[in-house]
């Protein structure tokens, strides 16, 4: 990096020297002063253009391009700051950041689970950002207590159930799903998925290791099939009668109901239920972001985070992605509103989900949750 900077400085000094020579040559030539000035101005602009840095910010995103790019384009239009986007799986991005070390071009890491942000913080990849405008918008339980990351949107991991075979009155809590009355009736994805790891981490945090482990075992005993497929696949499995209930993230239901094809049909056959409304509230998770240690475009990175919690961006998260905004007073989409809003949300700091992630992963193994 230092070498590159030296080369750039050398080129610049050289260009300025030649510009000075040219200026003397033109000035000493017998022609109109206006024309002389014009030629010099044009030459100066041509010489300096390549050395003037374009305003930019480099974003590593675990969020798929389609779910973030429209917002980034709005940001560029508003501020003139270009966003260079690199998308990938959260784990791969973390590994990449670690191997790039101080030479990483990344300014921001954006992920879709607090567990990943916690892991990035634990790996010393993020720097604390004590920013008043972010703190005003993002509730305390949805940001790192040491300011390394901030939530940008909220989702809940909820129960969906067959409209025909399960009444809402039969459902109550996550804990209740481990009861033998649900034997052979539950669909849920595999334990290597971080959404499930975070759900179990929340149960460890609230109920302790022993109770959380017996919950995991009870869930395995109640599964209708070995875990397979993503969250949407669980909804489809309920729709075709493989199981009666499933656990999924809220926005998947929103997206499925928004579509015309078979997904909408499957999603229409299930109802969404928020567990634990009589006690701590439904488990929530976030998409969020932090600024990379040593970020070369820190000011632009902060600008982008501030934009992502602005009214405009929060409305987009709510309407296009069917997520819950972090900013108070922003309406949710009609589809999301129909499930009941507001609902009682677990107030646990989402950083706890990362803190207990390793315990959750081991616990899933012991419970035989594939
Ligand atoms: Fe997701």
Short mmCIF file of C-alpha atoms and ligand atoms in Angstrom, two decimals:
data_model
loop_
_atom_site.label_atom_id
_atom_site.label_comp_id
_atom_site.label_asym_id
_atom_site.label_seq_id
_atom_site.Cartn_x
_atom_site.Cartn_y
_atom_site.Cartn_z
CA UNK A 1 0.00 0.00 0.00
CA UNK A 2 2.81 2.40 0.96
CA UNK A 3 4.58 1.54 -2.27
CA UNK A 4 1.44 2.38 -4.32
CA UNK A 5 1.10 5.69 -2.53
CA UNK A 6 4.75 6.60 -3.27
CA UNK A 7 4.25 5.77 -6.95
CA UNK A 8 1.14 7.95 -7.09
CA UNK A 9 2.95 10.88 -5.46
CA UNK A 10 5.85 10.47 -7.90
CA UNK A 11 3.49 10.49 -10.92
CA UNK A 12 1.75 13.55 -9.61
CA UNK A 13 5.00 15.52 -9.09
CA UNK A 14 6.05 14.57 -12.61
CA UNK A 15 2.75 15.73 -14.11
CA UNK A 16 2.92 19.03 -12.25
CA UNK A 17 6.49 19.60 -13.48
CA UNK A 18 5.43 19.01 -17.10
CA UNK A 19 2.39 21.21 -16.64
CA UNK A 20 4.65 23.99 -15.42
CA UNK A 21 6.93 23.60 -18.46
CA UNK A 22 3.96 23.67 -20.83
CA UNK A 23 2.57 26.74 -19.12
CA UNK A 24 5.82 28.67 -19.71
CA UNK A 25 5.86 27.55 -23.34
CA UNK A 26 2.28 28.69 -24.03
CA UNK A 27 2.59 31.89 -22.05
CA UNK A 28 5.69 32.96 -23.94
CA UNK A 29 3.99 32.32 -27.30
CA UNK A 30 2.43 35.34 -29.07
CA UNK A 31 -1.34 34.60 -28.92
CA UNK A 32 -4.49 35.93 -27.31
CA UNK A 33 -4.44 35.69 -23.48
CA UNK A 34 -7.95 34.25 -23.41
CA UNK A 35 -6.93 31.37 -25.61
CA UNK A 36 -3.81 30.82 -23.54
CA UNK A 37 -5.88 30.62 -20.34
CA UNK A 38 -8.37 28.26 -21.93
CA UNK A 39 -5.67 25.87 -23.16
CA UNK A 40 -4.03 25.86 -19.74
CA UNK A 41 -7.32 25.20 -17.95
CA UNK A 42 -8.11 22.24 -20.22
CA UNK A 43 -4.61 20.82 -19.81
CA UNK A 44 -4.81 21.20 -16.02
CA UNK A 45 -8.12 19.35 -15.82
CA UNK A 46 -6.80 16.53 -18.02
CA UNK A 47 -3.71 16.18 -15.86
CA UNK A 48 -5.48 16.24 -12.52
CA UNK A 49 -8.50 14.09 -13.39
CA UNK A 50 -6.83 10.70 -12.89
CA UNK A 51 -5.34 11.77 -9.56
CA UNK A 52 -8.65 13.02 -8.10
CA UNK A 53 -10.14 10.12 -6.13
CA UNK A 54 -13.75 9.18 -6.93
CA UNK A 55 -15.88 9.01 -3.79
CA UNK A 56 -16.55 5.35 -3.08
CA UNK A 57 -17.15 2.75 -0.41
CA UNK A 58 -16.50 -0.99 -0.53
CA UNK A 59 -19.19 -3.26 0.83
CA UNK A 60 -18.90 -6.98 1.61
CA UNK A 61 -22.46 -8.28 1.81
CA UNK A 62 -23.84 -11.62 2.91
CA UNK A 63 -27.16 -10.31 1.68
CA UNK A 64 -27.95 -11.29 -1.91
CA UNK A 65 -27.44 -8.57 -4.50
CA UNK A 66 -31.15 -8.31 -5.36
CA UNK A 67 -31.96 -7.64 -1.69
CA UNK A 68 -29.51 -4.75 -1.25
CA UNK A 69 -28.55 -3.30 -4.66
CA UNK A 70 -31.67 -1.14 -5.17
CA UNK A 71 -30.90 0.60 -1.86
CA UNK A 72 -27.25 1.12 -2.77
CA UNK A 73 -28.27 2.71 -6.07
CA UNK A 74 -30.53 5.14 -4.19
CA UNK A 75 -27.60 5.99 -1.90
CA UNK A 76 -25.26 6.68 -4.84
CA UNK A 77 -27.89 8.85 -6.50
CA UNK A 78 -28.31 10.90 -3.33
CA UNK A 79 -24.68 11.27 -2.30
CA UNK A 80 -22.57 10.65 -5.38
CA UNK A 81 -20.68 7.95 -3.44
CA UNK A 82 -20.15 4.84 -5.55
CA UNK A 83 -20.70 1.52 -3.75
CA UNK A 84 -18.52 -1.41 -4.82
CA UNK A 85 -20.47 -4.48 -3.82
CA UNK A 86 -19.04 -7.93 -3.18
CA UNK A 87 -21.58 -10.57 -2.16
CA UNK A 88 -20.94 -14.00 -0.68
CA UNK A 89 -21.91 -16.37 2.11
CA UNK A 90 -21.26 -14.88 5.56
CA UNK A 91 -18.73 -17.54 6.51
CA UNK A 92 -16.79 -17.08 3.26
CA UNK A 93 -16.74 -13.31 3.70
CA UNK A 94 -15.45 -13.66 7.26
CA UNK A 95 -12.68 -15.97 6.06
CA UNK A 96 -11.84 -13.58 3.25
CA UNK A 97 -11.63 -10.62 5.63
CA UNK A 98 -9.36 -12.61 7.91
CA UNK A 99 -7.01 -13.62 5.14
CA UNK A 100 -6.94 -10.12 3.61
CA UNK A 101 -6.13 -8.65 7.00
CA UNK A 102 -5.03 -5.02 6.91
CA UNK A 103 -4.93 -5.05 3.11
CA UNK A 104 -8.64 -5.68 2.75
CA UNK A 105 -10.39 -3.17 0.50
CA UNK A 106 -13.60 -3.74 2.51
CA UNK A 107 -15.09 -0.83 4.44
CA UNK A 108 -18.34 -2.46 5.60
CA UNK A 109 -19.48 -5.99 6.42
CA UNK A 110 -23.22 -6.55 6.07
CA UNK A 111 -24.77 -9.84 7.22
CA UNK A 112 -28.19 -11.29 7.89
CA UNK A 113 -27.74 -12.68 11.36
CA UNK A 114 -26.46 -11.16 14.58
CA UNK A 115 -24.45 -14.35 15.12
CA UNK A 116 -22.28 -13.49 12.11
CA UNK A 117 -21.73 -9.91 13.29
CA UNK A 118 -20.77 -11.21 16.71
CA UNK A 119 -18.30 -13.62 15.06
CA UNK A 120 -16.78 -10.76 13.04
CA UNK A 121 -16.40 -8.71 16.22
CA UNK A 122 -14.83 -11.63 18.08
CA UNK A 123 -12.35 -12.00 15.20
CA UNK A 124 -11.40 -8.30 15.63
CA UNK A 125 -12.52 -7.44 12.11
CA UNK A 126 -14.80 -4.53 13.04
CA UNK A 127 -14.15 -1.16 14.64
CA UNK A 128 -16.43 0.56 17.14
CA UNK A 129 -18.50 3.41 15.69
CA UNK A 130 -19.93 5.69 18.35
CA UNK A 131 -22.43 7.47 16.15
CA UNK A 132 -25.30 9.46 17.66
CA UNK A 133 -27.57 9.37 14.61
CA UNK A 134 -27.33 5.57 14.37
CA UNK A 135 -27.93 5.20 18.10
CA UNK A 136 -31.05 7.36 18.00
CA UNK A 137 -32.63 5.06 15.39
CA UNK A 138 -31.37 1.58 16.33
CA UNK A 139 -32.76 0.28 19.66
CA UNK A 140 -30.17 -0.72 22.24
CA UNK A 141 -30.94 -4.46 22.08
CA UNK A 142 -30.36 -4.42 18.31
CA UNK A 143 -26.80 -3.09 18.32
CA UNK A 144 -23.50 -4.15 19.79
CA UNK A 145 -23.09 -2.82 23.36
CA UNK A 146 -19.53 -1.91 22.31
CA UNK A 147 -20.72 -0.23 19.04
CA UNK A 148 -19.13 -2.65 16.55
CA UNK A 149 -22.35 -3.25 14.60
CA UNK A 150 -25.88 -1.94 14.16
CA UNK A 151 -29.12 -3.61 13.04
CA UNK A 152 -30.62 -2.40 9.78
CA UNK A 153 -33.77 -4.54 9.70
CA UNK A 154 -35.59 -7.01 11.95
CA UNK A 155 -37.11 -10.43 11.32
CA UNK A 156 -38.76 -12.89 13.65
CA UNK A 157 -38.35 -16.67 13.55
CA UNK A 158 -41.90 -17.87 13.96
CA UNK A 159 -44.23 -20.85 13.74
CA UNK A 160 -46.32 -21.45 10.64
CA UNK A 161 -49.07 -24.02 10.84
CA UNK A 162 -51.54 -25.77 8.57
CA UNK A 163 -54.81 -23.85 8.50
CA UNK A 164 -56.69 -27.16 8.36
CA UNK A 165 -54.87 -29.40 10.81
CA UNK A 166 -53.74 -27.01 13.57
CA UNK A 167 -55.66 -24.36 15.46
CA UNK A 168 -53.79 -21.29 16.70
CA UNK A 169 -55.18 -22.02 20.16
CA UNK A 170 -53.11 -25.23 20.26
CA UNK A 171 -49.90 -23.24 19.95
CA UNK A 172 -48.15 -21.20 22.63
CA UNK A 173 -44.35 -21.17 22.97
CA UNK A 174 -41.16 -22.44 21.32
CA UNK A 175 -40.73 -24.59 24.43
CA UNK A 176 -44.11 -26.24 23.83
CA UNK A 177 -43.01 -27.47 20.38
CA UNK A 178 -40.80 -30.05 22.15
CA UNK A 179 -43.89 -31.60 23.78
CA UNK A 180 -44.67 -35.18 22.62
CA UNK A 181 -48.09 -34.00 21.38
CA UNK A 182 -46.29 -32.71 18.26
CA UNK A 183 -44.56 -36.04 17.55
CA UNK A 184 -43.96 -36.50 13.80
CA UNK A 185 -45.63 -33.19 12.98
CA UNK A 186 -42.80 -30.60 12.79
CA UNK A 187 -40.67 -29.50 9.82
CA UNK A 188 -37.55 -27.39 10.31
CA UNK A 189 -34.32 -26.91 8.38
CA UNK A 190 -30.93 -28.28 9.35
CA UNK A 191 -28.88 -27.21 12.36
CA UNK A 192 -25.99 -25.91 10.25
CA UNK A 193 -28.19 -22.95 9.43
CA UNK A 194 -27.40 -19.93 11.59
CA UNK A 195 -31.07 -18.94 12.00
CA UNK A 196 -31.64 -22.17 13.95
CA UNK A 197 -28.38 -21.76 15.84
CA UNK A 198 -29.51 -18.28 16.92
CA UNK A 199 -32.92 -19.58 17.99
CA UNK A 200 -31.28 -22.24 20.16
CA UNK A 201 -28.80 -19.65 21.47
CA UNK A 202 -31.76 -17.56 22.63
CA UNK A 203 -33.17 -20.58 24.48
CA UNK A 204 -29.79 -21.18 26.12
CA UNK A 205 -29.66 -17.54 27.17
CA UNK A 206 -33.21 -17.53 28.58
CA UNK A 207 -33.62 -21.05 29.96
CA UNK A 208 -30.09 -22.31 30.60
CA UNK A 209 -28.08 -25.13 29.02
CA UNK A 210 -30.01 -28.10 30.44
CA UNK A 211 -33.48 -26.95 29.43
CA UNK A 212 -32.26 -25.80 26.02
CA UNK A 213 -30.71 -29.21 25.36
CA UNK A 214 -33.82 -31.13 26.31
CA UNK A 215 -35.77 -28.77 24.02
CA UNK A 216 -33.43 -29.59 21.11
CA UNK A 217 -33.87 -33.33 21.79
CA UNK A 218 -37.64 -32.97 22.01
CA UNK A 219 -37.69 -31.12 18.70
CA UNK A 220 -35.67 -33.87 17.02
CA UNK A 221 -38.14 -36.46 18.37
CA UNK A 222 -41.04 -34.45 16.93
CA UNK A 223 -39.66 -33.97 13.42
CA UNK A 224 -41.79 -35.31 10.57
CA UNK A 225 -38.68 -35.83 8.42
CA UNK A 226 -34.90 -35.36 8.73
CA UNK A 227 -34.14 -31.63 8.28
CA UNK A 228 -33.78 -30.64 4.63
CA UNK A 229 -34.30 -27.59 2.43
CA UNK A 230 -34.52 -23.91 3.26
CA UNK A 231 -37.24 -22.05 5.15
CA UNK A 232 -39.55 -21.87 2.12
CA UNK A 233 -39.26 -25.63 1.66
CA UNK A 234 -40.69 -26.06 5.17
CA UNK A 235 -43.76 -24.00 4.24
CA UNK A 236 -44.26 -26.13 1.11
CA UNK A 237 -43.89 -29.30 3.23
CA UNK A 238 -46.70 -28.12 5.53
CA UNK A 239 -48.83 -27.21 2.49
CA UNK A 240 -48.54 -30.72 1.01
CA UNK A 241 -49.14 -32.44 4.35
CA UNK A 242 -45.65 -33.74 5.19
CA UNK A 243 -45.94 -31.92 8.52
CA UNK A 244 -48.40 -29.71 10.38
CA UNK A 245 -46.13 -26.98 11.68
CA UNK A 246 -42.79 -25.44 10.71
CA UNK A 247 -40.41 -22.78 11.96
CA UNK A 248 -39.37 -20.07 9.52
CA UNK A 249 -38.31 -16.43 9.27
CA UNK A 250 -41.18 -14.01 8.75
CA UNK A 251 -39.99 -12.35 5.51
CA UNK A 252 -40.00 -15.69 3.66
CA UNK A 253 -43.76 -15.86 4.17
CA UNK A 254 -43.98 -12.26 2.95
CA UNK A 255 -41.98 -12.99 -0.17
CA UNK A 256 -43.91 -16.21 -0.88
CA UNK A 257 -47.27 -14.49 -0.51
CA UNK A 258 -46.05 -11.72 -2.80
CA UNK A 259 -45.33 -14.15 -5.63
CA UNK A 260 -47.84 -15.44 -8.18
CA UNK A 261 -46.56 -18.96 -8.73
CA UNK A 262 -46.83 -22.10 -6.59
CA UNK A 263 -45.16 -20.36 -3.67
CA UNK A 264 -48.16 -18.15 -3.09
CA UNK A 265 -50.47 -21.16 -3.13
CA UNK A 266 -48.36 -23.01 -0.55
CA UNK A 267 -48.02 -19.95 1.69
CA UNK A 268 -51.78 -19.34 1.56
CA UNK A 269 -52.37 -22.74 3.15
CA UNK A 270 -50.54 -21.88 6.35
CA UNK A 271 -51.03 -19.32 9.11
CA UNK A 272 -48.29 -17.47 10.92
CA UNK A 273 -48.07 -17.61 14.70
CA UNK A 274 -45.88 -15.50 17.01
CA UNK A 275 -44.74 -17.71 19.94
CA UNK A 276 -44.23 -16.62 23.54
CA UNK A 277 -46.56 -13.64 23.36
CA UNK A 278 -47.61 -14.21 26.98
CA UNK A 279 -44.02 -14.09 28.26
CA UNK A 280 -40.69 -12.91 26.76
CA UNK A 281 -41.91 -12.42 23.17
CA UNK A 282 -41.06 -14.01 19.81
CA UNK A 283 -37.43 -14.64 18.90
CA UNK A 284 -36.05 -11.91 16.67
CA UNK A 285 -32.92 -11.54 14.63
CA UNK A 286 -31.49 -8.81 12.43
CA UNK A 287 -29.72 -7.93 9.27
CA UNK A 288 -27.00 -5.54 10.26
CA UNK A 289 -23.63 -4.06 9.47
CA UNK A 290 -20.34 -2.97 10.97
CA UNK A 291 -17.38 -0.97 9.73
CA UNK A 292 -14.14 -2.80 9.06
CA UNK A 293 -11.09 -2.05 11.19
CA UNK A 294 -8.82 0.28 9.22
CA UNK A 295 -11.53 1.04 6.60
CA UNK A 296 -10.09 3.38 3.96
CA UNK A 297 -13.42 5.05 3.31
CA UNK A 298 -14.68 5.31 6.87
CA UNK A 299 -16.60 8.57 6.38
CA UNK A 300 -18.44 7.17 3.36
CA UNK A 301 -19.07 3.93 5.25
CA UNK A 302 -20.73 5.86 8.08
CA UNK A 303 -22.73 7.82 5.51
CA UNK A 304 -23.98 4.55 4.01
CA UNK A 305 -25.00 3.12 7.40
CA UNK A 306 -26.83 6.35 8.20
CA UNK A 307 -28.60 6.11 4.86
CA UNK A 308 -29.62 2.48 5.52
CA UNK A 309 -31.51 3.52 8.66
CA UNK A 310 -33.08 6.58 6.99
CA UNK A 311 -36.85 6.71 6.39
CA UNK A 312 -36.40 5.97 2.69
CA UNK A 313 -34.26 2.87 3.21
CA UNK A 314 -36.34 1.60 6.11
CA UNK A 315 -39.49 1.89 4.02
CA UNK A 316 -37.80 -0.13 1.29
CA UNK A 317 -36.83 -2.91 3.76
CA UNK A 318 -40.43 -3.01 4.96
CA UNK A 319 -42.20 -2.90 1.60
CA UNK A 320 -39.86 -4.77 -0.74
CA UNK A 321 -38.36 -7.33 1.66
CA UNK A 322 -41.26 -7.69 4.12
CA UNK A 323 -38.91 -7.16 7.05
CA UNK A 324 -39.58 -5.13 10.17
CA UNK A 325 -37.96 -1.69 10.18
CA UNK A 326 -35.56 -0.82 13.02
CA UNK A 327 -36.74 2.77 12.87
CA UNK A 328 -39.85 3.53 14.91
CA UNK A 329 -42.85 4.91 13.04
CA UNK A 330 -42.09 3.29 9.68
CA UNK A 331 -45.10 1.23 8.55
CA UNK A 332 -44.73 -2.47 7.71
CA UNK A 333 -46.08 -3.95 4.45
CA UNK A 334 -49.77 -4.90 4.19
CA UNK A 335 -48.86 -8.61 4.13
CA UNK A 336 -46.78 -8.27 7.31
CA UNK A 337 -49.38 -6.08 8.97
CA UNK A 338 -52.01 -8.79 8.43
CA UNK A 339 -50.10 -11.14 10.78
CA UNK A 340 -50.51 -8.64 13.61
CA UNK A 341 -48.26 -5.68 14.24
CA UNK A 342 -46.81 -4.78 16.59
CA UNK A 343 -46.23 -8.14 18.26
CA UNK A 344 -44.24 -8.82 21.40
CA UNK A 345 -40.54 -9.16 20.53
CA UNK A 346 -37.91 -10.84 22.66
CA UNK A 347 -35.91 -7.94 24.12
CA UNK A 348 -32.69 -9.95 24.47
CA UNK A 349 -29.67 -8.15 23.04
CA UNK A 350 -29.15 -9.97 19.73
CA UNK A 351 -25.42 -10.08 20.46
CA UNK A 352 -26.27 -12.87 22.94
CA UNK A 353 -27.16 -15.03 19.94
CA UNK A 354 -23.54 -14.88 18.85
CA UNK A 355 -22.23 -15.35 22.35
CA UNK A 356 -23.98 -18.73 22.64
CA UNK A 357 -23.51 -19.78 19.02
CA UNK A 358 -20.72 -22.28 19.67
CA UNK A 359 -22.70 -23.83 22.54
CA UNK A 360 -25.76 -24.12 20.30
CA UNK A 361 -23.81 -25.83 17.51
CA UNK A 362 -22.42 -28.45 19.92
CA UNK A 363 -25.83 -28.91 21.51
CA UNK A 364 -27.45 -29.60 18.12
CA UNK A 365 -24.83 -32.30 17.54
CA UNK A 366 -25.53 -33.95 20.89
CA UNK A 367 -29.26 -33.82 20.21
CA UNK A 368 -28.82 -35.51 16.82
CA UNK A 369 -30.32 -32.53 14.92
CA UNK A 370 -28.92 -33.06 11.42
FE1 LIG B 1 -32.82 -15.52 4.98
#
